[in-house]
Coordinates of N, CA, C and O in Angstrom, one line a residue:
V1 N -4.6 28.1 -9.6 CA -4.6 26.6 -9.5 C -5.8 26.2 -8.7 O -6.0 26.6 -7.6
I2 N -6.6 25.3 -9.2 CA -7.7 24.7 -8.5 C -7.3 23.4 -7.9 O -6.9 22.5 -8.7
G3 N -7.3 23.3 -6.6 CA -6.9 22.0 -6.0 C -8.2 21.2 -5.7 O -9.3 21.6 -6.1
P4 N -8.1 20.2 -4.9 CA -9.2 19.3 -4.6 C -10.3 20.0 -3.7 O -11.4 19.6 -3.6
W5 N -9.8 21.1 -3.1 CA -10.8 21.8 -2.2 C -11.3 23.1 -2.8 O -12.0 23.9 -2.2
G6 N -11.0 23.3 -4.1 CA -11.6 24.5 -4.8 C -10.7 25.7 -4.8 O -9.6 25.6 -4.2
E7 N -11.1 26.7 -5.4 CA -10.4 27.9 -5.4 C -11.2 29.1 -4.8 O -12.3 29.3 -5.1
G8 N -10.5 29.8 -3.9 CA -11.2 30.9 -3.2 C -12.4 30.5 -2.4 O -13.4 31.3 -2.4
G9 N -12.5 29.4 -1.8 CA -13.6 29.0 -1.0 C -14.8 28.4 -1.8 O -15.8 28.2 -1.3
D10 N -14.6 28.2 -3.1 CA -15.7 27.7 -3.9 C -16.0 26.2 -3.5 O -15.1 25.5 -3.1
K11 N -17.2 25.9 -3.5 CA -17.6 24.5 -3.2 C -17.3 23.6 -4.3 O -17.6 23.9 -5.5
V12 N -16.7 22.5 -4.1 CA -16.3 21.5 -5.1 C -17.4 20.4 -5.1 O -17.6 19.8 -4.1
E13 N -17.9 20.1 -6.2 CA -18.9 19.0 -6.4 C -18.3 18.0 -7.2 O -17.6 18.3 -8.2
F14 N -18.5 16.7 -6.9 CA -18.0 15.6 -7.7 C -19.1 14.9 -8.4 O -20.2 14.7 -7.8
T15 N -18.9 14.6 -9.7 CA -19.9 13.8 -10.4 C -19.7 12.4 -10.0 O -18.6 12.0 -9.5
F16 N -20.7 11.6 -10.3 CA -20.6 10.1 -10.1 C -19.4 9.6 -10.8 O -18.6 8.8 -10.3
L17 N -19.2 10.0 -12.1 CA -18.1 9.5 -12.9 C -16.7 9.9 -12.3 O -15.8 9.1 -12.3
E18 N -16.6 11.1 -11.7 CA -15.3 11.5 -11.1 C -15.0 10.6 -9.8 O -13.9 10.1 -9.6
M19 N -16.0 10.4 -9.0 CA -15.9 9.5 -7.8 C -15.5 8.1 -8.2 O -14.6 7.5 -7.7
F20 N -16.3 7.6 -9.2 CA -16.0 6.2 -9.7 C -14.6 6.1 -10.3 O -13.9 5.2 -10.0
G21 N -14.2 7.1 -11.0 CA -12.9 7.1 -11.7 C -11.8 7.1 -10.6 O -10.8 6.3 -10.8
R22 N -11.9 7.9 -9.6 CA -10.9 7.9 -8.6 C -10.8 6.6 -7.8 O -9.7 6.0 -7.6
L23 N -12.0 6.0 -7.5 CA -12.0 4.8 -6.7 C -11.5 3.6 -7.6 O -10.7 2.7 -7.2
F24 N -11.8 3.6 -8.9 CA -11.4 2.6 -9.8 C -9.9 2.7 -10.0 O -9.2 1.7 -10.0
L25 N -9.4 3.9 -10.2 CA -7.9 4.1 -10.4 C -7.2 3.6 -9.2 O -6.1 2.9 -9.4
A26 N -7.6 3.9 -8.0 CA -7.0 3.4 -6.8 C -7.0 1.9 -6.8 O -5.9 1.3 -6.4
T27 N -8.0 1.3 -7.2 CA -8.1 -0.2 -7.2 C -7.1 -0.7 -8.2 O -6.4 -1.7 -7.8
I28 N -7.0 -0.2 -9.3 CA -6.1 -0.6 -10.4 C -4.6 -0.5 -9.9 O -3.8 -1.4 -10.0
L29 N -4.3 0.7 -9.4 CA -2.9 1.0 -8.9 C -2.6 0.0 -7.8 O -1.4 -0.5 -7.7
G30 N -3.5 -0.1 -6.8 CA -3.2 -1.1 -5.7 C -3.1 -2.5 -6.3 O -2.2 -3.3 -5.8
G31 N -3.8 -2.8 -7.3 CA -3.8 -4.1 -7.9 C -2.4 -4.4 -8.6 O -1.9 -5.5 -8.6
I32 N -1.8 -3.4 -9.2 CA -0.5 -3.5 -9.8 C 0.5 -4.0 -8.8 O 1.3 -4.9 -9.0
I33 N 0.5 -3.3 -7.6 CA 1.4 -3.6 -6.6 C 1.1 -5.0 -6.0 O 1.9 -5.8 -5.7
G34 N -0.2 -5.2 -5.8 CA -0.7 -6.5 -5.2 C -0.3 -7.7 -6.1 O 0.0 -8.8 -5.7
H35 N -0.4 -7.5 -7.4 CA 0.0 -8.5 -8.4 C 1.4 -9.0 -8.2 O 1.7 -10.1 -8.3
E36 N 2.3 -8.0 -8.0 CA 3.7 -8.3 -7.8 C 3.9 -9.2 -6.6 O 4.6 -10.1 -6.5
R37 N 3.2 -8.8 -5.5 CA 3.3 -9.5 -4.2 C 2.7 -10.9 -4.4 O 3.2 -11.9 -3.9
E38 N 1.6 -11.0 -5.1 CA 0.9 -12.3 -5.3 C 1.8 -13.2 -6.1 O 1.9 -14.4 -5.8
S39 N 2.4 -12.7 -7.1 CA 3.3 -13.5 -8.0 C 4.5 -14.1 -7.3 O 5.1 -15.0 -7.7
R40 N 4.8 -13.5 -6.1 CA 5.9 -14.0 -5.3 C 5.4 -14.8 -4.1 O 6.1 -15.0 -3.2
H41 N 4.1 -15.1 -4.1 CA 3.5 -15.9 -3.1 C 3.5 -15.4 -1.7 O 3.7 -16.1 -0.8
H42 N 3.3 -14.1 -1.6 CA 3.2 -13.4 -0.3 C 1.7 -13.5 0.2 O 0.8 -13.4 -0.7
N43 N 1.5 -13.5 1.5 CA 0.2 -13.6 2.0 C -0.7 -12.4 1.7 O -1.8 -12.5 1.3
A44 N -0.1 -11.2 1.8 CA -0.9 -10.0 1.4 C -0.6 -9.8 -0.1 O 0.4 -9.2 -0.4
G45 N -1.5 -10.2 -0.9 CA -1.3 -10.2 -2.3 C -2.3 -9.2 -3.0 O -2.6 -8.1 -2.6
L46 N -2.8 -9.7 -4.1 CA -3.6 -8.9 -5.0 C -4.8 -8.3 -4.3 O -5.0 -7.1 -4.3
R47 N -5.6 -9.1 -3.8 CA -6.9 -8.6 -3.2 C -6.6 -7.7 -2.0 O -7.3 -6.7 -1.9
T48 N -5.7 -8.0 -1.2 CA -5.4 -7.2 0.0 C -4.9 -5.8 -0.4 O -5.4 -4.8 0.1
H49 N -4.0 -5.7 -1.4 CA -3.5 -4.4 -1.8 C -4.6 -3.6 -2.5 O -4.7 -2.4 -2.4
M50 N -5.5 -4.3 -3.3 CA -6.6 -3.6 -3.9 C -7.5 -3.0 -2.9 O -7.9 -1.9 -3.0
L51 N -7.8 -3.8 -1.9 CA -8.8 -3.4 -0.8 C -8.2 -2.2 0.0 O -8.9 -1.2 0.3
V52 N -6.9 -2.3 0.3 CA -6.3 -1.2 1.1 C -6.3 0.1 0.2 O -6.6 1.2 0.7
S53 N -6.0 0.0 -1.0 CA -5.9 1.2 -1.9 C -7.2 1.8 -2.1 O -7.4 3.0 -2.0
V54 N -8.3 1.0 -2.5 CA -9.6 1.6 -2.7 C -10.2 2.1 -1.4 O -10.9 3.2 -1.4
S55 N -9.9 1.5 -0.3 CA -10.5 2.0 1.0 C -9.8 3.3 1.3 O -10.5 4.2 1.8
S56 N -8.5 3.4 1.1 CA -7.9 4.7 1.4 C -8.4 5.8 0.5 O -8.5 6.9 0.9
A57 N -8.6 5.4 -0.8 CA -9.1 6.4 -1.7 C -10.5 6.9 -1.3 O -10.8 8.1 -1.4
L58 N -11.3 6.0 -0.8 CA -12.6 6.3 -0.3 C -12.5 7.3 0.9 O -13.3 8.3 0.9
I59 N -11.6 7.0 1.8 CA -11.4 7.9 2.9 C -10.9 9.3 2.5 O -11.4 10.3 2.9
G60 N -10.0 9.3 1.5 CA -9.5 10.6 1.0 C -10.6 11.4 0.3 O -10.8 12.6 0.5
L61 N -11.4 10.7 -0.6 CA -12.5 11.4 -1.3 C -13.6 11.8 -0.3 O -14.1 12.9 -0.4
G62 N -13.9 10.9 0.6 CA -14.9 11.3 1.6 C -14.5 12.5 2.4 O -15.3 13.3 2.8
S63 N -13.2 12.6 2.8 CA -12.7 13.7 3.6 C -13.0 15.0 2.8 O -13.4 16.0 3.4
I64 N -12.7 15.0 1.5 CA -12.9 16.2 0.7 C -14.4 16.6 0.7 O -14.8 17.7 0.9
I65 N -15.3 15.6 0.4 CA -16.7 15.8 0.3 C -17.3 16.3 1.6 O -18.0 17.3 1.7
I66 N -16.9 15.7 2.7 CA -17.4 16.1 4.0 C -16.9 17.5 4.4 O -17.6 18.3 4.9
F67 N -15.6 17.8 4.1 CA -15.1 19.1 4.3 C -15.9 20.2 3.6 O -16.2 21.2 4.1
N68 N -16.2 19.9 2.3 CA -16.9 20.9 1.5 C -18.3 21.1 2.0 O -18.9 22.1 1.9
Q69 N -18.9 20.0 2.6 CA -20.3 20.2 3.1 C -20.3 21.0 4.4 O -21.3 21.7 4.7
Y70 N -19.3 20.9 5.2 CA -19.3 21.5 6.6 C -18.3 22.5 6.8 O -18.1 23.0 7.9
K71 N -17.5 23.0 5.8 CA -16.5 23.9 6.0 C -16.9 25.3 6.5 O -16.2 26.0 7.1
H72 N -18.2 25.6 6.3 CA -18.7 26.9 6.8 C -19.2 26.8 8.3 O -19.5 27.8 8.9
L73 N -19.3 25.6 8.8 CA -19.8 25.4 10.1 C -18.7 25.0 11.1 O -18.9 25.1 12.3
T74 N -17.5 24.6 10.6 CA -16.5 24.2 11.5 C -15.1 24.5 10.9 O -15.0 24.8 9.7
T75 N -14.1 24.3 11.7 CA -12.7 24.5 11.2 C -12.1 23.2 10.9 O -10.9 23.0 11.2
M76 N -12.8 22.3 10.4 CA -12.4 20.9 10.2 C -11.2 20.9 9.2 O -11.2 21.6 8.2
D77 N -10.3 20.0 9.4 CA -9.1 19.8 8.6 C -9.3 18.4 7.9 O -9.2 17.4 8.5
P78 N -9.5 18.4 6.5 CA -9.8 17.1 5.8 C -8.5 16.2 5.8 O -8.7 15.0 5.6
L79 N -7.3 16.8 6.0 CA -6.1 15.9 5.9 C -5.9 15.1 7.2 O -5.2 14.2 7.2
R80 N -6.6 15.5 8.3 CA -6.4 14.7 9.5 C -7.0 13.3 9.4 O -6.4 12.4 10.0
V81 N -8.0 13.1 8.7 CA -8.5 11.8 8.5 C -7.5 10.9 7.7 O -7.2 9.8 8.1
G82 N -6.9 11.5 6.7 CA -5.8 10.8 6.0 C -4.6 10.4 6.8 O -4.0 9.4 6.7
A83 N -4.3 11.3 7.8 CA -3.2 11.0 8.7 C -3.5 9.8 9.5 O -2.6 9.0 9.8
Q84 N -4.8 9.6 9.9 CA -5.2 8.4 10.6 C -5.1 7.2 9.8 O -4.8 6.1 10.3
V85 N -5.3 7.3 8.5 CA -5.2 6.1 7.6 C -3.7 5.7 7.6 O -3.4 4.5 7.8
I86 N -2.8 6.6 7.5 CA -1.4 6.3 7.5 C -1.0 5.6 8.8 O -0.2 4.7 8.8
S87 N -1.5 6.2 9.9 CA -1.2 5.6 11.2 C -1.8 4.2 11.3 O -1.1 3.2 11.8
G88 N -3.0 4.1 10.9 CA -3.8 2.8 11.1 C -3.2 1.7 10.2 O -3.3 0.5 10.6
I89 N -2.7 2.0 9.1 CA -2.2 1.0 8.2 C -1.0 0.3 8.8 O -0.7 -0.9 8.4
G90 N -0.4 0.9 9.7 CA 0.8 0.3 10.4 C 0.3 -0.9 11.2 O 1.1 -1.9 11.2
F91 N -0.9 -1.0 11.7 CA -1.4 -2.2 12.4 C -1.5 -3.3 11.4 O -1.2 -4.5 11.7
L92 N -2.1 -3.0 10.2 CA -2.2 -4.1 9.2 C -0.8 -4.6 8.7 O -0.6 -5.8 8.6
G93 N 0.1 -3.6 8.5 CA 1.4 -4.0 8.1 C 2.1 -4.8 9.2 O 2.9 -5.8 8.9
A94 N 1.9 -4.5 10.5 CA 2.5 -5.3 11.5 C 2.0 -6.7 11.5 O 2.8 -7.6 11.8
G95 N 0.8 -6.9 11.1 CA 0.3 -8.3 11.0 C 1.0 -9.1 9.9 O 0.9 -10.3 9.8
A96 N 1.6 -8.4 8.9 CA 2.3 -9.1 7.8 C 3.7 -9.4 8.1 O 4.3 -10.2 7.4
I97 N 4.2 -8.9 9.2 CA 5.6 -9.2 9.6 C 5.7 -10.4 10.6 O 5.0 -10.4 11.6
L98 N 6.5 -11.3 10.2 CA 6.7 -12.5 11.0 C 8.1 -12.7 11.3 O 9.0 -12.6 10.5
K99 N 8.4 -13.0 12.6 CA 9.8 -13.3 13.0 C 9.8 -14.8 13.4 O 9.1 -15.3 14.2
T100 N 10.7 -15.5 12.7 CA 10.9 -16.9 12.9 C 12.4 -17.2 13.1 O 13.2 -17.0 12.2
G101 N 12.7 -17.5 14.3 CA 14.1 -17.7 14.7 C 14.9 -16.4 14.5 O 14.5 -15.4 15.1
S102 N 15.9 -16.4 13.7 CA 16.7 -15.2 13.4 C 16.3 -14.5 12.2 O 16.9 -13.5 11.8
T103 N 15.2 -14.9 11.5 CA 14.8 -14.3 10.2 C 13.5 -13.5 10.5 O 12.7 -13.9 11.3
I104 N 13.4 -12.5 9.7 CA 12.2 -11.6 9.8 C 11.6 -11.6 8.3 O 12.4 -11.3 7.4
K105 N 10.4 -11.9 8.2 CA 9.7 -11.9 6.9 C 8.5 -11.0 6.9 O 7.9 -10.8 7.9
G106 N 8.2 -10.4 5.8 CA 7.1 -9.6 5.6 C 7.3 -8.1 5.7 O 6.4 -7.3 5.6
L107 N 8.5 -7.7 5.9 CA 8.8 -6.2 6.0 C 8.5 -5.5 4.7 O 7.9 -4.4 4.7
T108 N 8.9 -6.1 3.6 CA 8.6 -5.5 2.3 C 7.1 -5.5 2.0 O 6.6 -4.5 1.5
T109 N 6.4 -6.6 2.3 CA 5.0 -6.6 2.1 C 4.3 -5.5 3.0 O 3.4 -4.8 2.5
A110 N 4.8 -5.3 4.2 CA 4.2 -4.3 5.1 C 4.5 -2.9 4.5 O 3.6 -2.1 4.5
A111 N 5.7 -2.7 4.0 CA 6.0 -1.4 3.4 C 5.1 -1.2 2.1 O 4.7 -0.1 1.9
S112 N 4.9 -2.3 1.4 CA 4.1 -2.1 0.2 C 2.6 -1.8 0.5 O 2.0 -1.0 -0.2
L113 N 2.1 -2.4 1.6 CA 0.8 -2.0 2.1 C 0.7 -0.6 2.5 O -0.3 0.1 2.2
W114 N 1.7 -0.1 3.1 CA 1.8 1.3 3.5 C 1.8 2.2 2.3 O 1.1 3.2 2.2
G115 N 2.6 1.8 1.3 CA 2.7 2.6 0.1 C 1.4 2.6 -0.7 O 0.9 3.6 -1.2
V116 N 0.7 1.5 -0.7 CA -0.6 1.4 -1.4 C -1.7 2.2 -0.7 O -2.5 2.8 -1.4
A117 N -1.6 2.2 0.6 CA -2.5 3.1 1.4 C -2.3 4.5 1.0 O -3.3 5.3 0.8
S118 N -1.1 4.9 0.9 CA -0.8 6.3 0.5 C -1.2 6.6 -0.9 O -1.8 7.7 -1.2
I119 N -1.0 5.7 -1.8 CA -1.5 5.8 -3.2 C -3.0 6.0 -3.3 O -3.5 6.9 -3.9
G120 N -3.7 5.1 -2.6 CA -5.1 5.2 -2.6 C -5.6 6.5 -2.0 O -6.5 7.2 -2.5
L121 N -5.0 6.9 -0.9 CA -5.4 8.2 -0.2 C -5.3 9.4 -1.1 O -6.2 10.2 -1.3
F122 N -4.1 9.4 -1.8 CA -3.9 10.6 -2.7 C -4.6 10.5 -4.0 O -4.9 11.6 -4.6
V123 N -5.0 9.3 -4.5 CA -5.9 9.3 -5.6 C -7.2 9.8 -5.2 O -7.9 10.6 -5.9
G124 N -7.7 9.5 -3.9 CA -8.9 10.0 -3.4 C -8.9 11.5 -3.3 O -9.9 12.2 -3.6
Y125 N -7.7 12.1 -3.0 CA -7.6 13.5 -2.9 C -7.5 14.2 -4.3 O -7.6 15.4 -4.4
G126 N -7.3 13.3 -5.3 CA -7.3 13.9 -6.7 C -5.9 14.2 -7.2 O -5.7 14.8 -8.3
L127 N -4.9 13.7 -6.5 CA -3.5 14.0 -6.9 C -3.0 12.8 -7.8 O -2.2 12.0 -7.3
I128 N -3.4 12.7 -9.0 CA -3.3 11.6 -9.8 C -1.8 11.4 -10.3 O -1.3 10.3 -10.2
V129 N -1.2 12.4 -10.8 CA 0.2 12.3 -11.3 C 1.2 11.8 -10.3 O 1.9 10.8 -10.5
P130 N 1.2 12.3 -9.1 CA 2.1 11.8 -8.1 C 1.9 10.3 -7.7 O 2.8 9.6 -7.5
T131 N 0.6 9.9 -7.7 CA 0.3 8.5 -7.4 C 0.7 7.6 -8.6 O 1.1 6.5 -8.3
L132 N 0.6 8.0 -9.8 CA 1.1 7.2 -10.9 C 2.6 7.0 -10.8 O 3.1 5.9 -11.0
I133 N 3.3 8.1 -10.5 CA 4.8 8.1 -10.3 C 5.1 7.1 -9.2 O 6.0 6.3 -9.3
A134 N 4.4 7.3 -8.0 CA 4.7 6.5 -6.9 C 4.4 5.0 -7.2 O 5.2 4.1 -6.7
T135 N 3.4 4.7 -7.9 CA 3.1 3.3 -8.3 C 4.2 2.7 -9.1 O 4.6 1.6 -8.8
I136 N 4.7 3.4 -10.0 CA 5.8 3.0 -10.9 C 7.1 2.7 -10.0 O 7.7 1.7 -10.1
I137 N 7.4 3.7 -9.1 CA 8.6 3.5 -8.3 C 8.4 2.3 -7.3 O 9.4 1.6 -7.2
I138 N 7.2 2.2 -6.7 CA 7.0 1.0 -5.8 C 7.1 -0.3 -6.6 O 7.8 -1.2 -6.1
Y139 N 6.5 -0.3 -7.8 CA 6.6 -1.6 -8.6 C 8.0 -1.9 -8.9 O 8.5 -3.0 -8.8
I140 N 8.8 -0.9 -9.4 CA 10.2 -1.1 -9.7 C 11.0 -1.6 -8.5 O 11.8 -2.5 -8.6
S141 N 10.7 -1.0 -7.4 CA 11.4 -1.4 -6.1 C 11.1 -2.8 -5.8 O 12.0 -3.5 -5.3
L142 N 9.9 -3.2 -6.0 CA 9.5 -4.6 -5.6 C 10.0 -5.6 -6.7 O 10.5 -6.7 -6.3
D143 N 9.8 -5.3 -7.9 CA 10.1 -6.3 -9.0 C 11.5 -6.3 -9.5 O 12.2 -7.3 -9.5
V144 N 11.9 -5.1 -10.0 CA 13.2 -5.0 -10.7 C 14.4 -5.1 -9.7 O 15.4 -5.8 -9.9
V145 N 14.3 -4.4 -8.6 CA 15.3 -4.4 -7.6 C 15.5 -5.7 -6.9 O 16.6 -6.0 -6.4
K146 N 14.5 -6.5 -6.9 CA 14.5 -7.9 -6.4 C 15.7 -8.7 -7.0 O 16.4 -9.4 -6.3
Y147 N 15.9 -8.5 -8.3 CA 17.0 -9.3 -9.0 C 18.3 -8.8 -8.5 O 19.2 -9.6 -8.3
Y148 N 18.5 -7.5 -8.2 CA 19.7 -7.0 -7.6 C 20.0 -7.6 -6.2 O 21.1 -8.0 -5.9
T149 N 18.9 -7.6 -5.4 CA 19.1 -8.1 -4.0 C 19.4 -9.6 -4.0 O 20.1 -10.1 -3.2
D150 N 18.8 -10.3 -5.0 CA 19.1 -11.7 -5.1 C 20.6 -11.9 -5.5 O 21.2 -12.8 -5.0
Y151 N 21.0 -11.1 -6.4 CA 22.4 -11.1 -6.8 C 23.4 -10.9 -5.6 O 24.3 -11.6 -5.4
L152 N 23.0 -9.9 -4.8 CA 23.8 -9.6 -3.6 C 23.9 -10.8 -2.7 O 24.9 -11.1 -2.1
F153 N 22.7 -11.4 -2.5 CA 22.6 -12.5 -1.6 C 23.5 -13.7 -2.1 O 24.2 -14.3 -1.3
K154 N 23.4 -13.9 -3.4 CA 24.3 -15.0 -3.9 C 25.8 -14.7 -3.8 O 26.6 -15.6 -3.6
K155 N 26.1 -13.4 -4.0 CA 27.5 -13.0 -3.9 C 28.1 -13.2 -2.5 O 29.3 -13.4 -2.4
R156 N 27.2 -13.2 -1.5 CA 27.7 -13.4 -0.1 C 28.1 -14.9 0.1 O 28.6 -15.3 1.1
S157 N 27.7 -15.8 -0.9 CA 28.0 -17.2 -0.8 C 27.3 -17.8 0.4 O 27.9 -18.7 1.1
L158 N 26.2 -17.4 0.7 CA 25.4 -18.0 1.8 C 24.3 -18.9 1.2 O 23.8 -18.6 0.2
T159 N 24.0 -19.9 2.0 CA 22.9 -20.7 1.6 C 21.8 -20.7 2.6 O 22.1 -20.8 3.8
L160 N 20.6 -20.4 2.2 CA 19.5 -20.4 3.2 C 18.7 -21.7 3.1 O 18.3 -22.0 2.0
I161 N 18.5 -22.3 4.2 CA 17.8 -23.6 4.2 C 16.6 -23.4 5.2 O 16.9 -23.1 6.4
D162 N 15.4 -23.6 4.8 CA 14.2 -23.6 5.7 C 13.9 -25.1 6.0 O 13.8 -25.9 5.1
I163 N 13.8 -25.4 7.3 CA 13.5 -26.8 7.7 C 12.2 -26.7 8.5 O 12.0 -26.0 9.4
F164 N 11.2 -27.5 8.0 CA 9.9 -27.6 8.7 C 9.9 -29.0 9.3 O 10.0 -30.0 8.6
A165 N 9.6 -29.1 10.6 CA 9.6 -30.4 11.2 C 8.6 -30.4 12.3 O 8.2 -29.4 12.8
K166 N 8.2 -31.6 12.7 CA 7.3 -31.8 13.8 C 8.0 -31.4 15.1 O 9.2 -31.7 15.3
D167 N 7.3 -30.9 16.1 CA 7.8 -30.5 17.4 C 7.7 -31.7 18.3 O 6.8 -31.9 19.1
V168 N 8.7 -32.6 18.2 CA 8.8 -33.8 19.0 C 10.2 -33.9 19.7 O 11.2 -33.3 19.2
I169 N 10.2 -34.6 20.8 CA 11.5 -34.8 21.5 C 12.5 -35.5 20.6 O 12.2 -36.5 20.0
G170 N 13.7 -35.0 20.6 CA 14.8 -35.6 19.8 C 14.9 -35.1 18.3 O 15.8 -35.5 17.6
Q171 N 13.9 -34.3 17.9 CA 13.9 -33.9 16.5 C 15.1 -33.1 16.1 O 15.6 -33.2 15.0
I172 N 15.6 -32.2 17.0 CA 16.7 -31.4 16.7 C 18.0 -32.2 16.4 O 18.8 -32.0 15.5
G173 N 18.1 -33.3 17.2 CA 19.2 -34.2 17.0 C 19.1 -34.9 15.7 O 20.1 -35.1 15.0
E174 N 17.9 -35.3 15.3 CA 17.8 -35.9 14.0 C 18.1 -35.0 12.9 O 18.7 -35.4 11.9
I175 N 17.7 -33.7 13.0 CA 18.0 -32.7 12.0 C 19.5 -32.5 11.9 O 20.1 -32.4 10.8
G176 N 20.2 -32.4 13.1 CA 21.6 -32.3 13.1 C 22.3 -33.4 12.4 O 23.3 -33.2 11.6

């Protein structure tokens, strides 16, 4: 089996078309997830997810290329760079999470950004089939499962009301 690092120490060369294909596929897969987020009016939408995915793919692809150029000179591990992507995306995801009063918003978007970063990274590594499966699973989790969670919310017989008001003295009394 020939993996992204070659077989038996062989140097792996990428053609322009292979590199373009991986980066383009990562952009498309990230866009699929981003489209779902955008359609639900979330701040991190189509463009954000596409950028995270293609950037992660670039880092994954670049790790392989640099590893192959310098593997005879160092004991470099190409997966370490990818591990930093997964850690670093947490900061971007944290920016998508907002706490307002007793509600927390943005957790699902943060998780989708983390998933898209993983998809992009592994497309860059050349693991196409797992990333296609992951994209389908993430999309179903975001789109189809949303109807079930909405059903559960309605079943609890709770009503959610968002009130936006100016911060002036006596406003809470007026709302009451």
